[in-house]
XYZ file of C-alpha atoms in Angstrom:
762
model
C -26.617 -5.863 -30.823
C -25.909 -8.193 -33.738
C -27.984 -11.351 -33.943
C -24.721 -13.309 -33.716
C -24.062 -11.755 -30.297
C -27.367 -12.899 -28.806
C -27.079 -15.438 -25.956
C -27.677 -19.028 -26.983
C -30.431 -19.604 -24.447
C -32.797 -17.553 -26.611
C -32.398 -20.146 -29.374
C -31.682 -23.526 -27.786
C -33.041 -23.259 -24.260
C -31.427 -22.777 -20.859
C -30.246 -26.357 -20.222
C -28.540 -26.825 -23.585
C -27.094 -23.315 -23.510
C -25.643 -23.936 -20.047
C -24.005 -27.203 -21.169
C -22.555 -25.499 -24.257
C -21.134 -22.664 -22.175
C -19.640 -24.871 -19.456
C -18.203 -27.658 -21.569
C -17.541 -26.166 -25.023
C -17.119 -22.465 -24.287
C -20.008 -21.520 -26.579
C -22.025 -18.544 -25.315
C -23.574 -16.752 -28.287
C -25.298 -17.591 -31.535
C -22.098 -16.606 -33.333
C -20.032 -18.934 -31.140
C -22.239 -21.862 -32.127
C -22.233 -21.035 -35.841
C -18.437 -20.790 -35.726
C -18.192 -24.176 -33.980
C -17.526 -25.965 -37.235
C -17.821 -29.711 -37.901
C -14.462 -31.435 -37.434
C -15.247 -33.750 -40.331
C -18.103 -35.095 -42.444
C -19.360 -38.661 -42.866
C -20.558 -39.849 -46.256
C -22.664 -42.822 -47.287
C -20.444 -45.888 -47.136
C -17.814 -44.049 -45.131
C -17.801 -45.637 -41.689
C -15.536 -44.605 -38.849
C -12.917 -47.271 -38.304
C -13.958 -49.044 -35.140
C -10.619 -50.854 -35.127
C -8.884 -47.541 -34.324
C -10.942 -46.544 -31.288
C -9.012 -46.001 -28.078
C -10.163 -47.004 -24.609
C -11.451 -44.125 -22.426
C -12.017 -41.966 -25.509
C -15.358 -40.198 -26.030
C -16.297 -41.092 -29.589
C -18.946 -40.579 -32.212
C -19.138 -43.338 -34.818
C -21.270 -44.168 -37.812
C -21.948 -47.905 -37.935
C -24.471 -50.591 -38.813
C -26.180 -52.986 -36.431
C -24.980 -56.537 -37.089
C -26.972 -58.320 -34.395
C -28.930 -57.567 -31.247
C -30.044 -59.823 -28.393
C -31.778 -59.394 -25.029
C -29.912 -61.440 -22.434
C -30.507 -62.387 -18.793
C -33.710 -62.238 -16.763
C -35.413 -59.889 -14.337
C -33.334 -57.004 -13.105
C -30.281 -58.502 -14.767
C -31.740 -58.193 -18.256
C -29.563 -56.338 -20.716
C -29.566 -55.636 -24.429
C -26.333 -56.355 -26.266
C -25.987 -54.877 -29.734
C -23.002 -55.578 -31.986
C -22.228 -52.876 -34.540
C -19.711 -53.023 -37.353
C -18.065 -50.794 -39.889
C -16.191 -53.433 -41.827
C -12.924 -52.818 -39.991
C -14.006 -54.031 -36.593
C -16.855 -54.617 -34.187
C -18.032 -52.823 -31.083
C -20.534 -53.987 -28.479
C -23.245 -51.685 -27.148
C -24.832 -52.546 -23.796
C -28.150 -51.245 -22.429
C -29.357 -52.278 -18.963
C -32.762 -52.520 -17.251
C -35.563 -50.344 -18.492
C -33.114 -48.422 -20.653
C -32.924 -51.463 -22.939
C -36.483 -51.581 -24.205
C -36.517 -48.540 -26.479
C -33.235 -49.368 -28.242
C -34.442 -52.971 -28.620
C -37.188 -51.667 -30.921
C -34.940 -49.266 -32.868
C -31.569 -50.973 -33.172
C -32.506 -53.809 -35.465
C -30.016 -55.697 -37.646
C -29.212 -53.678 -40.754
C -30.066 -50.341 -39.128
C -27.415 -47.616 -39.503
C -27.029 -45.025 -36.797
C -24.770 -42.500 -35.111
C -23.518 -43.762 -31.756
C -21.723 -41.736 -29.082
C -20.195 -42.705 -25.762
C -17.056 -43.551 -23.881
C -15.106 -46.621 -24.979
C -14.561 -49.097 -22.114
C -13.416 -52.705 -21.908
C -15.367 -55.639 -20.431
C -14.329 -59.268 -20.795
C -11.534 -58.128 -23.134
C -14.057 -56.572 -25.522
C -14.448 -52.888 -26.230
C -17.919 -51.572 -25.583
C -20.103 -48.508 -25.175
C -22.403 -48.696 -22.153
C -25.739 -46.889 -22.637
C -24.491 -44.846 -25.606
C -26.486 -42.012 -27.092
C -27.593 -42.830 -30.604
C -29.494 -41.407 -33.518
C -30.901 -43.713 -36.247
C -30.106 -42.629 -39.776
C -32.852 -42.829 -42.352
C -31.895 -45.111 -45.195
C -32.993 -47.518 -47.899
C -34.337 -50.109 -45.442
C -35.860 -47.712 -42.892
C -39.578 -47.097 -42.483
C -41.031 -44.190 -40.503
C -44.404 -45.821 -39.813
C -46.343 -43.488 -42.117
C -45.087 -44.196 -45.588
C -42.026 -45.877 -46.944
C -39.863 -43.532 -48.892
C -38.930 -44.628 -52.339
C -35.735 -46.582 -52.835
C -34.465 -43.909 -55.227
C -35.115 -41.030 -52.817
C -33.333 -42.813 -49.983
C -30.397 -43.690 -52.218
C -30.175 -40.091 -53.438
C -30.131 -38.748 -49.878
C -27.400 -41.129 -48.811
C -25.352 -40.506 -51.927
C -25.325 -36.727 -51.615
C -25.719 -35.744 -47.992
C -22.605 -35.010 -45.954
C -23.212 -35.676 -42.256
C -21.469 -33.083 -40.036
C -19.633 -34.521 -37.033
C -18.888 -31.828 -34.462
C -16.254 -31.518 -31.753
C -18.399 -32.747 -28.877
C -18.218 -33.682 -25.210
C -19.794 -36.200 -22.866
C -22.678 -33.857 -22.089
C -23.427 -32.970 -25.711
C -23.238 -35.505 -28.529
C -22.422 -34.465 -32.082
C -25.996 -34.727 -33.329
C -27.267 -32.637 -30.419
C -24.962 -29.890 -31.603
C -26.214 -30.436 -35.139
C -29.808 -30.048 -33.943
C -28.895 -26.816 -32.154
C -27.181 -25.465 -35.265
C -30.204 -26.428 -37.370
C -32.494 -24.569 -34.956
C -30.358 -21.435 -35.181
C -30.020 -21.601 -38.984
C -33.761 -22.159 -39.434
C -34.455 -19.090 -37.294
C -32.011 -16.932 -39.247
C -33.366 -18.061 -42.602
C -36.905 -17.314 -41.444
C -35.911 -13.670 -40.886
C -33.814 -13.443 -44.030
C -30.645 -13.238 -41.923
C -31.713 -9.848 -40.657
C -29.112 -8.357 -38.314
C -26.206 -10.457 -39.606
C -23.616 -8.145 -41.164
C -20.889 -9.333 -43.509
C -17.503 -8.100 -42.220
C -15.608 -8.457 -45.516
C -15.794 -5.447 -47.842
C -17.835 -6.265 -50.946
C -14.986 -5.334 -53.302
C -12.636 -7.736 -51.540
C -15.218 -10.550 -51.676
C -15.710 -9.979 -55.371
C -11.983 -9.770 -56.089
C -11.327 -13.125 -54.425
C -14.531 -14.804 -55.543
C -15.682 -15.460 -51.983
C -19.289 -16.355 -51.094
C -21.242 -14.108 -48.679
C -21.008 -14.915 -44.965
C -24.555 -16.236 -44.641
C -23.982 -18.623 -47.544
C -20.678 -19.802 -46.052
C -22.294 -20.548 -42.682
C -25.096 -22.544 -44.279
C -22.735 -24.500 -46.498
C -20.268 -25.355 -43.745
C -23.050 -26.815 -41.585
C -25.325 -28.160 -44.348
C -23.117 -28.957 -47.331
C -24.833 -30.708 -50.196
C -21.624 -31.309 -52.107
C -17.896 -31.128 -51.504
C -17.864 -28.008 -53.675
C -20.181 -26.352 -51.132
C -17.786 -27.294 -48.377
C -14.756 -25.968 -50.258
C -16.472 -22.614 -50.937
C -17.504 -22.271 -47.276
C -14.048 -23.070 -45.961
C -12.308 -20.647 -48.326
C -14.574 -17.821 -47.159
C -14.318 -18.624 -43.439
C -10.530 -18.957 -43.621
C -10.381 -15.503 -45.154
C -12.580 -14.083 -42.406
C -10.211 -15.322 -39.728
C -7.023 -14.286 -41.509
C -8.287 -10.893 -42.640
C -9.881 -9.743 -39.385
C -6.766 -10.739 -37.438
C -4.475 -8.982 -39.907
C -6.622 -5.826 -39.842
C -6.243 -5.728 -36.059
C -2.478 -6.076 -36.386
C -2.288 -3.530 -39.217
C -4.155 -1.017 -37.057
C -1.650 -1.588 -34.262
C 1.246 -1.022 -36.669
C -0.433 2.151 -37.891
C -1.055 3.409 -34.344
C 2.561 2.735 -33.379
C 3.660 4.660 -36.455
C 1.785 7.740 -35.228
C 3.612 7.817 -31.880
C 6.469 10.315 -31.546
C 10.006 8.999 -31.196
C 13.436 10.607 -31.242
C 15.556 9.644 -34.263
C 18.752 7.964 -33.098
C 21.570 8.214 -35.632
C 25.035 7.144 -34.508
C 27.805 9.606 -35.466
C 30.568 8.468 -37.803
C 32.999 8.562 -34.891
C 32.024 7.434 -31.437
C 31.030 4.427 -29.367
C 29.618 2.252 -32.195
C 32.492 3.021 -34.548
C 35.047 2.199 -31.835
C 33.263 -1.062 -31.030
C 33.127 -2.145 -34.671
C 36.809 -1.347 -35.125
C 37.704 -3.720 -32.283
C 35.662 -6.693 -33.433
C 38.047 -9.634 -33.955
C 35.854 -11.077 -36.710
C 33.812 -9.992 -39.686
C 30.042 -9.681 -39.428
C 28.081 -12.149 -41.511
C 26.170 -10.861 -44.505
C 22.925 -11.492 -42.604
C 24.109 -9.533 -39.558
C 25.078 -6.579 -41.758
C 21.732 -6.617 -43.607
C 19.646 -6.849 -40.428
C 21.705 -4.139 -38.736
C 21.129 -1.867 -41.719
C 17.354 -2.345 -41.385
C 17.515 -1.617 -37.655
C 19.658 1.510 -38.096
C 17.218 2.775 -40.745
C 14.327 2.265 -38.313
C 16.191 4.013 -35.501
C 16.742 7.047 -37.734
C 12.992 7.727 -38.119
C 10.799 9.930 -35.926
C 8.346 7.117 -35.172
C 9.239 4.107 -33.011
C 10.839 1.027 -34.464
C 8.791 -2.124 -33.827
C 10.904 -5.014 -35.056
C 11.195 -8.749 -34.355
C 14.681 -10.238 -34.617
C 14.642 -14.008 -34.820
C 17.103 -16.548 -36.022
C 18.944 -19.766 -35.625
C 20.662 -20.772 -32.425
C 24.098 -19.124 -32.423
C 23.398 -16.831 -35.379
C 24.624 -13.769 -33.503
C 21.377 -12.061 -32.490
C 22.909 -10.674 -29.292
C 25.683 -8.971 -31.255
C 23.155 -7.368 -33.606
C 21.102 -6.161 -30.624
C 24.231 -4.808 -28.906
C 25.209 -2.804 -31.997
C 21.688 -1.314 -32.021
C 22.057 -0.354 -28.352
C 25.486 1.163 -28.985
C 24.083 3.187 -31.893
C 21.420 4.670 -29.597
C 23.968 5.413 -26.846
C 26.340 6.977 -29.385
C 23.441 9.214 -30.458
C 22.956 10.418 -26.868
C 20.246 8.024 -25.641
C 20.045 4.987 -23.386
C 19.125 1.351 -24.040
C 17.552 -1.321 -21.835
C 17.742 -5.068 -22.364
C 14.908 -6.971 -20.649
C 15.605 -10.684 -20.018
C 13.162 -13.237 -18.569
C 15.475 -14.824 -15.960
C 18.317 -13.722 -13.708
C 20.642 -16.334 -15.194
C 20.010 -14.985 -18.691
C 20.285 -11.362 -17.549
C 23.616 -12.074 -15.855
C 24.836 -13.941 -18.939
C 23.847 -11.038 -21.218
C 25.553 -8.534 -18.915
C 28.707 -10.637 -18.788
C 28.891 -11.196 -22.546
C 28.162 -7.522 -23.348
C 30.847 -6.208 -20.998
C 33.330 -8.773 -22.319
C 32.624 -7.804 -25.937
C 32.872 -4.089 -25.149
C 35.998 -4.279 -22.976
C 37.079 -0.838 -21.782
C 34.209 0.706 -23.764
C 31.987 -0.500 -20.883
C 34.126 1.245 -18.251
C 33.243 4.911 -18.662
C 34.268 6.965 -15.643
C 36.702 4.325 -14.452
C 40.486 4.528 -14.573
C 41.478 3.107 -17.954
C 38.018 3.514 -19.449
C 37.771 4.313 -23.152
C 37.187 7.840 -24.448
C 33.809 7.051 -26.027
C 32.749 4.489 -23.445
C 29.633 4.186 -21.313
C 28.590 2.323 -18.201
C 26.800 -1.005 -18.503
C 24.804 -1.827 -15.359
C 22.925 -4.935 -14.209
C 19.631 -4.663 -12.355
C 17.823 -7.774 -11.079
C 15.812 -8.718 -8.034
C 18.947 -9.954 -6.281
C 21.125 -6.905 -6.963
C 22.573 -5.705 -3.651
C 21.203 -2.513 -2.131
C 24.436 -0.591 -2.689
C 24.821 -1.730 -6.304
C 21.145 -0.979 -6.887
C 21.459 2.599 -5.594
C 24.466 3.168 -7.829
C 22.746 1.718 -10.892
C 19.571 3.778 -10.347
C 21.613 6.961 -10.013
C 23.666 6.205 -13.133
C 20.474 5.589 -15.136
C 18.730 8.705 -13.855
C 21.602 11.066 -14.693
C 22.559 9.324 -17.931
C 25.951 7.962 -16.855
C 24.841 4.400 -17.686
C 24.047 4.070 -21.366
C 23.037 0.399 -21.174
C 21.126 -1.480 -18.487
C 20.525 -5.214 -18.531
C 17.886 -6.581 -16.204
C 14.842 -8.658 -15.427
C 11.363 -7.516 -14.377
C 13.177 -5.328 -11.829
C 13.640 -2.771 -14.649
C 9.886 -2.156 -14.658
C 9.675 -0.989 -11.036
C 8.620 2.610 -10.437
C 11.893 3.742 -8.887
C 13.794 2.895 -12.095
C 14.007 6.169 -14.032
C 15.963 6.920 -17.212
C 17.617 10.113 -18.366
C 16.702 9.431 -22.029
C 15.528 5.903 -22.829
C 15.776 5.467 -26.584
C 15.669 1.699 -27.159
C 14.078 -1.269 -25.405
C 15.320 -4.744 -26.353
C 13.101 -7.588 -25.133
C 14.641 -11.062 -25.146
C 12.297 -14.035 -25.405
C 9.188 -11.864 -25.819
C 6.767 -14.762 -25.238
C 7.746 -14.812 -21.560
C 6.482 -11.280 -20.938
C 3.011 -9.806 -20.831
C 1.938 -6.687 -22.683
C 1.750 -4.711 -19.421
C 5.395 -5.428 -18.614
C 6.650 -4.441 -22.035
C 4.577 -1.261 -22.161
C 5.554 -0.291 -18.599
C 9.218 -0.304 -19.620
C 8.570 1.602 -22.853
C 6.613 4.239 -20.894
C 9.850 5.151 -19.113
C 10.907 6.897 -22.312
C 8.604 9.810 -21.438
C 10.371 12.840 -19.948
C 8.095 15.187 -18.031
C 5.351 16.355 -20.361
C 7.189 15.098 -23.428
C 5.638 11.859 -24.642
C 8.331 9.942 -26.447
C 8.144 6.257 -27.215
C 11.404 4.304 -27.246
C 12.221 2.156 -30.221
C 11.490 -1.542 -29.639
C 13.502 -4.581 -30.704
C 12.068 -7.986 -29.787
C 14.410 -10.985 -29.907
C 13.496 -14.643 -29.956
C 15.888 -17.568 -30.095
C 13.121 -19.901 -31.257
C 12.923 -20.045 -35.054
C 9.347 -19.339 -36.100
C 7.840 -20.268 -39.480
C 7.090 -17.237 -41.611
C 3.331 -17.604 -41.333
C 3.414 -17.989 -37.570
C 5.519 -14.851 -37.346
C 3.035 -13.006 -39.559
C 0.106 -14.213 -37.472
C 1.489 -13.929 -33.951
C 3.944 -11.063 -34.433
C 2.020 -9.404 -37.225
C 2.428 -5.953 -35.710
C 6.229 -6.250 -35.888
C 8.495 -5.944 -38.868
C 10.431 -9.207 -38.996
C 14.157 -9.754 -39.491
C 15.639 -13.230 -39.768
C 19.210 -14.388 -39.153
C 19.691 -17.803 -40.698
C 23.449 -17.717 -41.326
C 25.858 -18.982 -38.665
C 29.007 -16.938 -37.981
C 32.351 -18.292 -39.092
C 34.010 -20.525 -36.532
C 30.808 -22.215 -35.337
C 31.156 -25.990 -35.430
C 28.570 -28.555 -36.527
C 26.619 -30.469 -33.880
C 26.099 -34.214 -34.246
C 22.869 -35.417 -32.619
C 21.907 -38.991 -31.761
C 18.974 -40.676 -30.021
C 20.033 -42.944 -27.133
C 17.347 -45.617 -26.524
C 18.065 -46.258 -22.831
C 15.366 -48.909 -22.356
C 15.969 -50.906 -25.549
C 19.755 -50.654 -25.520
C 21.100 -49.762 -22.063
C 24.670 -50.198 -23.296
C 24.115 -47.154 -25.534
C 23.581 -45.062 -22.406
C 26.719 -46.490 -20.821
C 28.591 -45.487 -23.960
C 27.103 -41.972 -23.691
C 28.698 -41.489 -20.290
C 31.984 -42.807 -21.699
C 31.799 -40.134 -24.418
C 31.256 -37.456 -21.774
C 34.339 -38.672 -19.910
C 36.368 -38.710 -23.161
C 35.397 -35.108 -23.924
C 36.375 -33.984 -20.419
C 39.690 -35.828 -20.650
C 40.234 -33.985 -23.937
C 39.981 -30.682 -22.108
C 36.317 -29.943 -22.821
C 33.154 -29.697 -20.708
C 29.649 -31.142 -20.766
C 26.030 -30.389 -19.910
C 23.525 -32.934 -18.585
C 19.955 -31.613 -18.779
C 17.012 -33.002 -16.792
C 13.317 -31.994 -16.863
C 12.969 -31.640 -13.093
C 14.859 -30.315 -10.068
C 13.936 -33.042 -7.573
C 13.736 -30.995 -4.395
C 10.950 -31.007 -1.828
C 9.662 -27.597 -2.915
C 8.887 -28.969 -6.342
C 6.675 -31.901 -5.401
C 5.223 -33.800 -2.409
C 7.873 -35.318 -0.187
C 8.747 -38.877 -1.053
C 8.618 -38.492 -4.812
C 12.147 -37.226 -5.228
C 13.721 -40.682 -5.133
C 11.046 -42.143 -7.333
C 11.612 -39.318 -9.738
C 14.985 -40.733 -10.534
C 13.258 -43.628 -12.274
C 15.862 -45.683 -14.021
C 19.399 -44.861 -13.071
C 21.629 -43.206 -15.647
C 23.214 -46.588 -16.212
C 19.934 -47.875 -17.622
C 18.988 -50.255 -14.791
C 16.176 -49.793 -12.345
C 12.474 -50.292 -11.841
C 10.544 -53.376 -12.885
C 9.413 -53.269 -16.501
C 5.706 -52.693 -17.005
C 3.730 -54.506 -19.700
C 4.039 -51.440 -21.955
C 7.443 -49.683 -22.057
C 5.764 -46.568 -23.430
C 3.231 -46.467 -20.582
C 5.991 -47.041 -18.054
C 8.079 -44.210 -19.467
C 5.119 -41.837 -19.459
C 3.915 -42.705 -15.935
C 7.345 -42.520 -14.320
C 8.122 -39.065 -12.890
C 10.671 -37.187 -15.008
C 14.338 -37.533 -14.128
C 15.607 -34.888 -11.712
C 18.795 -32.819 -11.551
C 19.602 -33.605 -7.917
C 19.055 -37.365 -8.333
C 20.952 -37.687 -11.600
C 23.884 -35.605 -10.366
C 24.254 -37.869 -7.339
C 23.980 -41.059 -9.408
C 26.556 -39.830 -11.913
C 29.232 -38.749 -9.457
C 28.711 -40.435 -6.056
C 30.803 -43.525 -5.366
C 33.673 -45.189 -7.196
C 31.381 -47.063 -9.587
C 29.428 -44.014 -10.734
C 29.616 -43.267 -14.482
C 31.333 -39.885 -13.963
C 33.143 -40.556 -10.695
C 36.196 -38.364 -10.255
C 34.921 -35.557 -12.493
C 33.945 -32.138 -11.165
C 30.126 -32.278 -11.313
C 27.941 -29.319 -10.254
C 24.200 -28.613 -10.413
C 22.283 -25.560 -11.634
C 18.556 -24.942 -11.378
C 16.122 -22.081 -11.035
C 15.509 -22.371 -7.301
C 19.124 -21.859 -6.285
C 20.049 -18.551 -4.690
C 21.062 -15.979 -7.343
C 24.607 -15.689 -6.012
C 24.982 -19.477 -6.045
C 23.695 -19.688 -9.632
C 26.026 -16.952 -10.776
C 28.961 -18.600 -9.005
C 28.316 -21.956 -10.682
C 27.998 -20.355 -14.121
C 31.162 -18.312 -13.627
C 33.156 -21.388 -12.574
C 31.731 -23.433 -15.455
C 32.626 -20.675 -17.925
C 36.126 -20.525 -16.399
C 36.622 -24.274 -16.870
C 36.561 -25.079 -13.149
C 33.548 -27.418 -13.548
C 33.663 -30.455 -15.864
C 29.984 -31.412 -15.999
C 27.018 -29.143 -15.314
C 23.796 -31.017 -14.464
C 21.017 -28.481 -15.020
C 17.397 -27.831 -15.822
C 16.361 -25.781 -18.867
C 17.677 -22.689 -17.089
C 20.559 -22.986 -19.583
C 18.197 -23.067 -22.579
C 19.016 -19.656 -24.022
C 21.803 -17.135 -23.729
C 24.385 -19.351 -22.044
C 27.641 -19.213 -23.997
C 30.535 -21.481 -22.973
C 32.545 -22.295 -26.140
C 34.518 -25.030 -24.362
C 31.348 -27.090 -23.709
C 31.195 -29.676 -26.481
C 28.733 -32.360 -25.375
C 25.189 -32.296 -24.021
C 23.225 -35.260 -22.686
C 19.481 -34.570 -22.424
C 17.796 -37.036 -20.067
C 14.138 -37.934 -20.719
C 14.434 -35.973 -23.958
C 10.890 -37.003 -24.917
C 9.609 -34.740 -22.122
C 10.769 -31.642 -24.037
C 9.301 -29.972 -27.104
C 11.047 -29.980 -30.460
C 11.976 -26.286 -30.375
C 13.170 -26.560 -26.778
C 15.463 -29.456 -27.671
C 16.867 -27.382 -30.534
C 17.523 -24.484 -28.159
C 19.233 -26.714 -25.624
C 21.378 -28.315 -28.307
C 22.570 -24.864 -29.330
C 24.528 -24.534 -26.084
C 27.270 -26.817 -27.484
C 29.386 -26.465 -30.612
C 29.887 -22.757 -29.893
C 33.660 -22.926 -30.314
C 36.129 -24.486 -32.716
C 35.512 -28.059 -31.499
C 32.594 -30.057 -32.890
C 29.506 -30.429 -30.699
C 27.658 -33.604 -29.678
C 24.063 -33.833 -28.429
C 22.715 -37.137 -27.047
C 18.934 -37.435 -26.666
C 18.243 -40.073 -24.014
C 14.777 -41.642 -23.997
C 12.961 -44.765 -22.901
C 10.269 -44.367 -25.557
C 10.047 -47.342 -27.962
C 10.751 -46.933 -31.652
C 7.713 -45.923 -33.693
C 5.998 -43.906 -30.948
C 5.183 -40.223 -31.632
C 7.669 -39.126 -28.956
C 10.460 -41.157 -30.521
C 9.567 -39.803 -33.963
C 9.977 -36.252 -32.628
C 13.423 -37.074 -31.285
C 14.436 -38.699 -34.557
C 13.411 -35.490 -36.346
C 15.570 -33.380 -34.023
C 18.534 -35.694 -34.517
C 18.114 -35.616 -38.300
C 18.425 -31.855 -38.877
C 19.930 -28.685 -37.420
C 17.513 -26.483 -39.370
C 15.547 -24.749 -36.620
C 12.934 -23.397 -39.023
C 12.219 -26.878 -40.344
C 11.999 -28.232 -36.792
C 9.627 -25.468 -35.753
C 7.297 -26.452 -38.588
C 7.386 -30.069 -37.390
C 6.691 -28.865 -33.851
C 3.755 -26.762 -34.972
C 2.295 -29.511 -37.151
C 2.342 -31.895 -34.181
C 1.045 -29.444 -31.568
C -1.363 -27.661 -33.911
C -1.867 -23.916 -33.828
C -4.169 -24.096 -30.790
C -1.092 -24.210 -28.610
C 0.533 -21.394 -30.532
C -2.452 -19.096 -30.824
C -4.810 -20.350 -28.150
C -5.015 -20.969 -24.439
C -1.282 -21.199 -23.753
C -0.832 -17.589 -24.837
C -4.137 -15.826 -24.381
C -6.039 -17.591 -21.633
C -8.950 -17.622 -24.082
C -10.126 -19.911 -26.829
C -8.193 -19.551 -30.042
C -9.776 -17.220 -32.575
C -8.593 -19.533 -35.340
C -11.022 -22.356 -36.011
C -10.808 -22.870 -39.764
C -7.411 -21.368 -40.542
C -4.260 -23.484 -40.134
C -1.169 -21.296 -39.985
C 1.086 -23.849 -41.669
C -1.328 -25.086 -44.344
C -2.759 -21.683 -45.237
C 0.412 -19.656 -45.716
C -0.802 -18.007 -48.913
C -4.113 -16.944 -47.354
C -2.339 -15.315 -44.401
C 0.177 -13.500 -46.626
C -2.513 -12.206 -48.986
C -4.751 -11.181 -46.072
C -1.856 -9.222 -44.554
C -1.324 -7.291 -47.789
C -5.049 -6.582 -48.183
C -5.391 -5.502 -44.550
C -2.374 -3.194 -44.773
C -3.807 -1.468 -47.849
C -7.247 -1.039 -46.307
C -5.929 0.333 -42.993
C -3.518 2.697 -44.755
C -6.472 4.201 -46.633
C -8.920 4.197 -43.703
C -7.219 3.640 -40.321
C -10.433 4.123 -38.325
C -12.419 1.828 -40.675
C -14.993 4.600 -41.039
C -16.272 3.140 -44.306
C -16.401 -0.390 -42.898
C -18.724 -0.497 -39.869
C -19.345 -4.221 -40.330
C -15.609 -4.906 -40.151
C -15.338 -2.723 -37.030
C -18.068 -4.811 -35.431
C -16.296 -8.048 -36.297
C -13.078 -6.729 -34.735
C -14.884 -5.786 -31.545
C -16.443 -9.229 -31.142
C -13.457 -11.287 -32.266
C -10.751 -9.384 -30.416
C -11.888 -8.568 -26.905
C -9.435 -7.030 -24.432
C -7.982 -10.417 -23.518
C -7.245 -11.358 -27.100
C -5.880 -7.890 -27.847
C -3.349 -8.458 -25.090
C -2.590 -11.910 -26.458
C -1.615 -10.342 -29.782
C 0.986 -8.292 -27.931
C 2.299 -11.249 -25.959
C 2.916 -13.381 -29.014
């Protein structure tokens, strides 16, 4: 076992090791050494006390301004005022706990202080904070005063690491633990610590050895030390991750697959001949890449991403038709029934009689297109299963129901997964395994679609085992979408005008969406909150204003579909009275959902009040306006997806982002960014920069801590790209990493089973 894999209790003791494991997720020596300082304090650099927030656990570097023992008897307390030049903070120590700090925290003394910021008598304070005096020019240790020059030199050059900490473990306690571990490693000459990067690669990039990087990141003497350590540790993270992904690409390339080449005459050719429009240049280029992949004897593994409305579904359909024309079958896996039904409807409409094989009037080169979801009737299900098993149905669209054991294919050649992030690796692989026929192991080609534009480096990091295709060109005929923020609290008349605009669009023959974050039924929350969830009425009037509008908006339950629909349409004075208003949400019965969507698509519903169930895949060209209530409750990319449901026809689209957040708040800034651009890739960068990569690569996807601690996927684009190239070359030459045992060990420790699955989930 590597020294870095040893349990922490052997180095720092049981109590400290237990606290680190429970509160910081640190279990091994390697975990602790890769728990890097979040920043470094320098002499003269004091944390701004003026910026501290109440209830925040903080670590600050400050100087004692004054100290006084107040009160008598049991009520005695020590009050210490510290300052950093920008503000002051009071420290309070009670009872016997006051005597020791009274001797140490003398005016002029600098120290690290840690605790939770509270308020007493309108003053911010830390009660019984942990602290650590810092040796300096005026400090004496009781044995001998250090020289003024030595003290000045120490303060001028030493960078003080400040670690991500918790209430149970202050920053300097972590520093002491790191020092203990580093001292032990240096005493043994770092025996048992292997360097995962090949020596030639280190030399080529001018990177310091691992042991040197770990010392310099925790004990930097200069900023140059820190820079060298960070460059090396970033490369470790990028390179090891890219090697893992390169090995997966290589392994996929070794699997057998049946080449699928569409004949010059047949289903695909007939479909293309009937298209009433010309493919965009981007659609043609991406289709060419996909057809080239399908023609090989190893499985395609491609990610298709692009802007809202860029025509990804059409590209995927042409890929499916190519496979069917070549004698195989294709399956489209969608995350929700609404989306599966929408895909099935749009595919059959685009194909026309080509989707009616075996029926009277069906085309010569046609095939059957079947739908299979959890709510498919027993009779329809039996028919669909039979058609798939004997090969009559060339295309099946479905949800997780496709993965069930009784679903068997005659010759599954292509799996298309829509919105890959909503599926686990087991689900995707279970569907691909259905390509095997008897003893013949054949892996279907795989096309993953996502409607969320992803920055190039995120795609390389998260979907690094997929070849990536991007559609960033909108088809002809798509109309621009105007977006505006509606400040409902500041300017309620703006919201009234929003409802007038909805009515004007409906009177002009168009339709509208109103999107809410919540359903508002009893199954969603404890009874009694549904009415409160309505918060302020759509007209902008309602609950009493709280002292802080931002706090009020955040504390109020999100607006709900059922409440808003009633307020908009019930009664003669309602903003949308007289219009045909319907609701749509995920807990409706499947038949009811499908009925509402069909009637909305047919123009029989004027306004659809819905949750984010309409976020992707819904295509109603006559819908021209969308009002998103409590827009600040949605993420940037989600707002962009929702907005893409309008402007899908010849009429211009309008998206109104309703919020009660005051101007200048982070939430309002996000909405302003969405309103300012329709560039989904730019918005996704903004989203990532605000959320940080922890949400993209960490717990939300993997259920484990993020492997990326030093690397930032947006800031370190070049490092990730170069690491991908280097990893690809190394794996191509030595797929089993036989010549790189240290790298194999790093892969095993960094990418356990859980993280391996996370790489597949994206």
